[in-house]
PDB file of C-alpha atoms in Angstrom:
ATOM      1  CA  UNK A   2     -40.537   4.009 -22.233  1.00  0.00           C
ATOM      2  CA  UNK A   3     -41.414   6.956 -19.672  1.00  0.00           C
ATOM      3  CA  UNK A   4     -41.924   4.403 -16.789  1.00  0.00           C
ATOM      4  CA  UNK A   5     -38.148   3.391 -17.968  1.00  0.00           C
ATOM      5  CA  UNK A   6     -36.881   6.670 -17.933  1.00  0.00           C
ATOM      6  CA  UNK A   7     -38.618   7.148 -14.456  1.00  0.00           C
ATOM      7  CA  UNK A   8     -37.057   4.327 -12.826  1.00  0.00           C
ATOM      8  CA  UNK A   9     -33.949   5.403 -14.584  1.00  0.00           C
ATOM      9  CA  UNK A  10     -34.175   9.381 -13.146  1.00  0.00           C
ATOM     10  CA  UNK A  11     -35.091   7.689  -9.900  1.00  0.00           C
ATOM     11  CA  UNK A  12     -32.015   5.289  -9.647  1.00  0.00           C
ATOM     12  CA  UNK A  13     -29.519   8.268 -11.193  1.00  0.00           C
ATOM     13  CA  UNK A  14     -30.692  10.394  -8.249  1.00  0.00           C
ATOM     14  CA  UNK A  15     -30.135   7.573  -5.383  1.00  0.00           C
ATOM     15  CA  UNK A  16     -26.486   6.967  -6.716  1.00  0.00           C
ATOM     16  CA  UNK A  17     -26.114  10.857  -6.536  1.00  0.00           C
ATOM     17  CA  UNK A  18     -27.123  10.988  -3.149  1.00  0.00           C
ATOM     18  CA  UNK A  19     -24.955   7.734  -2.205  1.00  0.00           C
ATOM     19  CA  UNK A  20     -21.909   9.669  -4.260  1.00  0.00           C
ATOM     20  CA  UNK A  21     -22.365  12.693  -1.828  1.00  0.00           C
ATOM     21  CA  UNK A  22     -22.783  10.615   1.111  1.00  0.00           C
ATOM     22  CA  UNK A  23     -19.275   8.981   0.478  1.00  0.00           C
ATOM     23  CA  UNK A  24     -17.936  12.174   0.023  1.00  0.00           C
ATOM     24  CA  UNK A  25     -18.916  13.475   2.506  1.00  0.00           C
ATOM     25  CA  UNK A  26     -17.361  10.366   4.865  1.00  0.00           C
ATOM     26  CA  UNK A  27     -14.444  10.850   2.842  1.00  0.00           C
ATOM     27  CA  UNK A  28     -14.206  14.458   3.849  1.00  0.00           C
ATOM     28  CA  UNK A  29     -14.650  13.537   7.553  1.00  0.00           C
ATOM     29  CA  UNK A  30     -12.066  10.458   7.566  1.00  0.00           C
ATOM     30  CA  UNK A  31      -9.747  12.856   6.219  1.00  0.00           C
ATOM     31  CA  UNK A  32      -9.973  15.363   8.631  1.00  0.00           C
ATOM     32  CA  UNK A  33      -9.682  13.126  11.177  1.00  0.00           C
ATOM     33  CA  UNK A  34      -6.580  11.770   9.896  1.00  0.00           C
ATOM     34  CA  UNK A  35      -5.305  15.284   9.285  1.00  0.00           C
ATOM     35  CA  UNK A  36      -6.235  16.360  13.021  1.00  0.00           C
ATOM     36  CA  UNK A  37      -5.100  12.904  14.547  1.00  0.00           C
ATOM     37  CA  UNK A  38      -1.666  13.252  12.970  1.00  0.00           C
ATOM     38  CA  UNK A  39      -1.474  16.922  12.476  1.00  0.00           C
ATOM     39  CA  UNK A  40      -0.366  16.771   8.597  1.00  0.00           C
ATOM     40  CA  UNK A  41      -2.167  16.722   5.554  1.00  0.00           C
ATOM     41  CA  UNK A  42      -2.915  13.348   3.628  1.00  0.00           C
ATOM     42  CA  UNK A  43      -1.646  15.320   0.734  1.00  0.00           C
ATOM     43  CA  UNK A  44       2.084  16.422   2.419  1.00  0.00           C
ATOM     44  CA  UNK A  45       3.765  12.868   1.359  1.00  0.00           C
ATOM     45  CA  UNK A  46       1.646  12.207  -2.135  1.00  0.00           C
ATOM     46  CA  UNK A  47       4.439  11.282  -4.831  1.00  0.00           C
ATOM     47  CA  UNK A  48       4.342  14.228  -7.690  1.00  0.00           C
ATOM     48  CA  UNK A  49       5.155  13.168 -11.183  1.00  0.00           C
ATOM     49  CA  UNK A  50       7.370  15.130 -13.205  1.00  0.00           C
ATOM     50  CA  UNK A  51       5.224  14.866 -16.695  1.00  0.00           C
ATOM     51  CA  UNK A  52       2.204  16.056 -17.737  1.00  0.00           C
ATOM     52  CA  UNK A  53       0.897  13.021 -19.216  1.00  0.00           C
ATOM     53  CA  UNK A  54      -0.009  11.529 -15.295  1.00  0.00           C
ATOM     54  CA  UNK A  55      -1.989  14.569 -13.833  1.00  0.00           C
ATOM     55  CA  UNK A  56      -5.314  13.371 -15.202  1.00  0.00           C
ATOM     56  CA  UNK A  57      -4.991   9.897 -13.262  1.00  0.00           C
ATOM     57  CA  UNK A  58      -3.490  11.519 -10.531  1.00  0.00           C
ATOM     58  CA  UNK A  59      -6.005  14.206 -10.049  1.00  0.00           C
ATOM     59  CA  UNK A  60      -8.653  11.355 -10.006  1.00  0.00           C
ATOM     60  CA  UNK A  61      -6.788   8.926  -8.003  1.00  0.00           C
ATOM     61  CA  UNK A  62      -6.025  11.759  -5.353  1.00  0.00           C
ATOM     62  CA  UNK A  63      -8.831  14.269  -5.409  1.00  0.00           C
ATOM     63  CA  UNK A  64     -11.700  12.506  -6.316  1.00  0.00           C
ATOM     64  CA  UNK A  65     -14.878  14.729  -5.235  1.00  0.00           C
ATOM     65  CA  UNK A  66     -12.585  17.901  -4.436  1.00  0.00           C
ATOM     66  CA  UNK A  67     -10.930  18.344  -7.672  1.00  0.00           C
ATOM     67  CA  UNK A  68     -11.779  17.688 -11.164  1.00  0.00           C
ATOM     68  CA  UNK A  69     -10.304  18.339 -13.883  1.00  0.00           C
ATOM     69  CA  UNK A  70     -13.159  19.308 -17.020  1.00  0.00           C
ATOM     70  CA  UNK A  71     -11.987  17.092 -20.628  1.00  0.00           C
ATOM     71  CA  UNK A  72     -11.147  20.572 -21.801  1.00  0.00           C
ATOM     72  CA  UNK A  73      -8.518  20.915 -19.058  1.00  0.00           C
ATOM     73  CA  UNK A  74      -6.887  17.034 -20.372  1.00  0.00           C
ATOM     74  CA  UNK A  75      -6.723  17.681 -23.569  1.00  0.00           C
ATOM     75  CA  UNK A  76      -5.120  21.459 -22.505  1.00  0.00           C
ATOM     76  CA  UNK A  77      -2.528  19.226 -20.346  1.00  0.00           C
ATOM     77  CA  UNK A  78      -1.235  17.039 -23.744  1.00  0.00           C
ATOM     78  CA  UNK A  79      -0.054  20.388 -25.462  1.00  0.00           C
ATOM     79  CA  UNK A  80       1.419  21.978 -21.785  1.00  0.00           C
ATOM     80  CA  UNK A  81       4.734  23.512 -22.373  1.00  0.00           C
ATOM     81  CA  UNK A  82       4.828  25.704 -18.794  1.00  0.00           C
ATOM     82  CA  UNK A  83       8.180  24.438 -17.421  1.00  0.00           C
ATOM     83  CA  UNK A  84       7.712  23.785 -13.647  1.00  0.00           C
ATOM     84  CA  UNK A  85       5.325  20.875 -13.491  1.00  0.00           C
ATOM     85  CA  UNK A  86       5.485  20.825 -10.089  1.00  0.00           C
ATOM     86  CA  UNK A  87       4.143  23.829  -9.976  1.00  0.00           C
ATOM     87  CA  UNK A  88       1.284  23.061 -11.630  1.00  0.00           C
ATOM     88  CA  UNK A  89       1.325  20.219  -9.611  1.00  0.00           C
ATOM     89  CA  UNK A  90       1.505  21.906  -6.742  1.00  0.00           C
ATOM     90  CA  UNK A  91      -1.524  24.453  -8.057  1.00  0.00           C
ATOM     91  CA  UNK A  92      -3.723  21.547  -8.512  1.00  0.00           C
ATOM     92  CA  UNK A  93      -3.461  20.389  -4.521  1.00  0.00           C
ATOM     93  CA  UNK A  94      -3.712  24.026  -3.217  1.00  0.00           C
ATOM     94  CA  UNK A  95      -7.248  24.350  -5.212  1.00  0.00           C
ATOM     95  CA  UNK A  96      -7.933  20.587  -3.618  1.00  0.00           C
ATOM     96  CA  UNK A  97      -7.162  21.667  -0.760  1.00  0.00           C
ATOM     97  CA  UNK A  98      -6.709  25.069   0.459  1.00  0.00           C
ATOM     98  CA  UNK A  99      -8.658  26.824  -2.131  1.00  0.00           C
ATOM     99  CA  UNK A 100     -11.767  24.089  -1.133  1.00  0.00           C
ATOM    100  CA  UNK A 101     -11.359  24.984   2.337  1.00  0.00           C
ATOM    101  CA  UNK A 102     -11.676  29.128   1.759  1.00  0.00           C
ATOM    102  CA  UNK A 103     -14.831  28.015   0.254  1.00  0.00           C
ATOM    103  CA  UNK A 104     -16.691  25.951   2.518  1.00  0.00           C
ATOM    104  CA  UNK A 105     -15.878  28.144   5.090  1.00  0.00           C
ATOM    105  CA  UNK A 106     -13.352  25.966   7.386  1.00  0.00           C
ATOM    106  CA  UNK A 107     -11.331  27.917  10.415  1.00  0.00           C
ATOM    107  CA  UNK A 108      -8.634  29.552   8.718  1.00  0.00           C
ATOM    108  CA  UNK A 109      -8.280  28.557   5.371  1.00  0.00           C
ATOM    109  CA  UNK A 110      -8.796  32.195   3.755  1.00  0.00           C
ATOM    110  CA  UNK A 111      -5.096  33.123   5.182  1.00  0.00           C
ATOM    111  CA  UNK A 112      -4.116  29.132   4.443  1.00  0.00           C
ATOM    112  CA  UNK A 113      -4.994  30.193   0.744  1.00  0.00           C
ATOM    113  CA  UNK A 114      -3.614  33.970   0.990  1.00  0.00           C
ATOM    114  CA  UNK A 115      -0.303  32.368   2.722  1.00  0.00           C
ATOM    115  CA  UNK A 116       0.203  29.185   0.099  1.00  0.00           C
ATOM    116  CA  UNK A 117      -0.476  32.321  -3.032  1.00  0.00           C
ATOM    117  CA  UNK A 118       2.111  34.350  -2.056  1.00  0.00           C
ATOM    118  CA  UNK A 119       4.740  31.292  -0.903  1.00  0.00           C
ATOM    119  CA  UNK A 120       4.473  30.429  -4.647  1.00  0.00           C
ATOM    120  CA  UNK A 121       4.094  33.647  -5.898  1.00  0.00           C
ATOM    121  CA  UNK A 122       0.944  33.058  -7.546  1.00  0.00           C
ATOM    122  CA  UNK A 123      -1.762  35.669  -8.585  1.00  0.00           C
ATOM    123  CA  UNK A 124      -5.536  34.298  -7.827  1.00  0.00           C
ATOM    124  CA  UNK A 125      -7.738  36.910 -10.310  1.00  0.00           C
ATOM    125  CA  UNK A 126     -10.361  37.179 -12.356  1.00  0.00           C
ATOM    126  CA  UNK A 127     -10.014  35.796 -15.435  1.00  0.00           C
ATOM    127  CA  UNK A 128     -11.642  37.993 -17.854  1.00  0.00           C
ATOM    128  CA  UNK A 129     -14.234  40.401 -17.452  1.00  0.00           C
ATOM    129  CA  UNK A 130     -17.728  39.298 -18.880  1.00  0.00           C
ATOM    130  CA  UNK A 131     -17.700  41.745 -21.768  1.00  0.00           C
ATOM    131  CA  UNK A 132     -14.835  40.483 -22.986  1.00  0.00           C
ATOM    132  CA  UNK A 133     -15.649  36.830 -22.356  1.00  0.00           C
ATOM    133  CA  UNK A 134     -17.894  37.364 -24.693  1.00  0.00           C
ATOM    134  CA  UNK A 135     -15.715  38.663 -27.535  1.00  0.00           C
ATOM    135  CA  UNK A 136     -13.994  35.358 -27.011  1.00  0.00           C
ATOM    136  CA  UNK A 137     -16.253  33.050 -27.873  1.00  0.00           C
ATOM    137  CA  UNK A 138     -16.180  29.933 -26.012  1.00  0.00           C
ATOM    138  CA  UNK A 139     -12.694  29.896 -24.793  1.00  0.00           C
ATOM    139  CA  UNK A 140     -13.562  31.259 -20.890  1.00  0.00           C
ATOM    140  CA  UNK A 141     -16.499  28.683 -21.018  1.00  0.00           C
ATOM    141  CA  UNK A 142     -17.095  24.861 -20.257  1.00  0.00           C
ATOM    142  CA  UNK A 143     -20.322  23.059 -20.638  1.00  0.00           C
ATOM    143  CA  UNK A 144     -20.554  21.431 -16.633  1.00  0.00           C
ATOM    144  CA  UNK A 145     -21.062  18.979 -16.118  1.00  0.00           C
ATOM    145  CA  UNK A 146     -19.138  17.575 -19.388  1.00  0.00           C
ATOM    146  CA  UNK A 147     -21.475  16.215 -21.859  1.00  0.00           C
ATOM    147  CA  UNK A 148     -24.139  18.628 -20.576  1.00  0.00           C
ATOM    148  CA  UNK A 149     -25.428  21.911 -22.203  1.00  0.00           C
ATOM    149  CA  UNK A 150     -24.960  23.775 -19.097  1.00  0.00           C
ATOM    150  CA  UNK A 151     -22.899  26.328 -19.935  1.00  0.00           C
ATOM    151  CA  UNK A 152     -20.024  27.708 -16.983  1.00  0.00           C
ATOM    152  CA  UNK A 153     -17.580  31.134 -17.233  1.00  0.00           C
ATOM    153  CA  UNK A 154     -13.852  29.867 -16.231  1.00  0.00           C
ATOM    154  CA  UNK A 155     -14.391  32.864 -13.619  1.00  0.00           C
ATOM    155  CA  UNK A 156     -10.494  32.424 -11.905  1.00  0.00           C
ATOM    156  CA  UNK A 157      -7.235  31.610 -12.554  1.00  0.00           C
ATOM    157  CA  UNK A 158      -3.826  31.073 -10.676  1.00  0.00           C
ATOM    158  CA  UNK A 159      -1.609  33.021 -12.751  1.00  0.00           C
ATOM    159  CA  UNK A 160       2.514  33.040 -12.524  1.00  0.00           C
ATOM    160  CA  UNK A 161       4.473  35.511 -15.288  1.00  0.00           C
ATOM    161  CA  UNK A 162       3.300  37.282 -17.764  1.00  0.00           C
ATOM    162  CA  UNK A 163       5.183  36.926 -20.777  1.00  0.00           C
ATOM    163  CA  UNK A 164       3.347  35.125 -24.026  1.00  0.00           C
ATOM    164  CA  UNK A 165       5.941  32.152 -24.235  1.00  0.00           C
ATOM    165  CA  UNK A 166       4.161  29.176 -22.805  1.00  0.00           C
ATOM    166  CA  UNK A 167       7.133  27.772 -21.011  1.00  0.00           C
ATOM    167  CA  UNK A 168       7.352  30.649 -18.449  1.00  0.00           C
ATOM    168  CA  UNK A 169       3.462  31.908 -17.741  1.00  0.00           C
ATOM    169  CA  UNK A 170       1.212  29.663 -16.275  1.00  0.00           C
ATOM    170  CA  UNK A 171      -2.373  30.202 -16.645  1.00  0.00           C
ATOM    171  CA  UNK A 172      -4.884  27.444 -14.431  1.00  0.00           C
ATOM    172  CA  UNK A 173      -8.718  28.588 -15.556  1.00  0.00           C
ATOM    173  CA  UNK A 174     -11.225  27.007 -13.141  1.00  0.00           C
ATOM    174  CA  UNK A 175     -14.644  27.710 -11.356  1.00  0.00           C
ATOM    175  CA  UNK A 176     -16.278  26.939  -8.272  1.00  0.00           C
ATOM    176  CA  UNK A 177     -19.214  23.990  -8.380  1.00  0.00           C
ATOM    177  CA  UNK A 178     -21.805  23.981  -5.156  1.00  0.00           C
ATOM    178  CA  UNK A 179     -21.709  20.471  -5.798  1.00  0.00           C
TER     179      UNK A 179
END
């Protein structure tokens, strides 16, 4: 059994590698469409206007630059905020923009900044630690799913602030190195 669990370790960690690899040409084909034609593969993406499609949709569109954690799906089935495509919209700004700001491309801080306030969206903090704390498990995720790895939600993208559902949108998230 541990030469098993060896070779299995040892064949998890090559299809990791060959997972960031493709990313990594994914990354680069994009760009190079994106400089070639000077627009963003995500400019002409269809939007849907439910809630039930965003988990495909994230996956089929932002696979390796956006995911959303089985918390987040099962959050999307009882979503009441009524502009999806905000939300929508939220979810390819963190894909895209928000990505950017953090892996340090040309620009993309004021990309971000510029895209926030266009919206008018508020990027904070989502709760201080102390009071994380006080609340349980609700600003943590165990990351990756299935894991014990425990993450703080540390942001959101926030719009209104009034406690009915359909008029304040709240998107909790964190940033993964990988």
């Amino acid at each position: 059994f541990d030469d098993l669990t060896i070779q299995y370790k040892q064949e998890a960690e090559r299809y990791a590698r060959e997972n960031r690899r493709l990313q990594c040409k994914n990354d680069a084909l994009r760009m190079a469409v994106e400089a070639k034609t000077g627009k963003s593969t995500e400019d002409d993406l269809e939007i849907p206007d439910n809630y039930d499609d965003m988990p495909e949709w994230v996956e089929e569109h932002f696979t390796g630059r956006l995911v959303l954690h089985p918390r987040a799906i099962q959050g999307i089935k009882k979503a009441k905020y009524n502009d999806i495509l905000l939300v929508y919209q939220c979810l390819i700004l963190l894909a895209r923009e928000y990505r950017n700001m953090r892996l340090g491309y040309d620009d993309a801080k004021q990309e971000w900044e510029d895209e926030l306030a266009r919206r008018k969206l508020r990027y904070d903090p989502s709760i201080t630690g102390s009071r994380a704390g006080e609340q349980g498990e609700t600003y943590f995720v165990c990351h990756p799913p299935g894991s014990n790895r425990r993450r703080a939600l540390e942001r959101h993208l926030c719009k209104g602030s009034t406690k009915d559902d359909q008029y304040c949108l709240r998107i909790y998230f964190f940033w993964d190195d990988d």
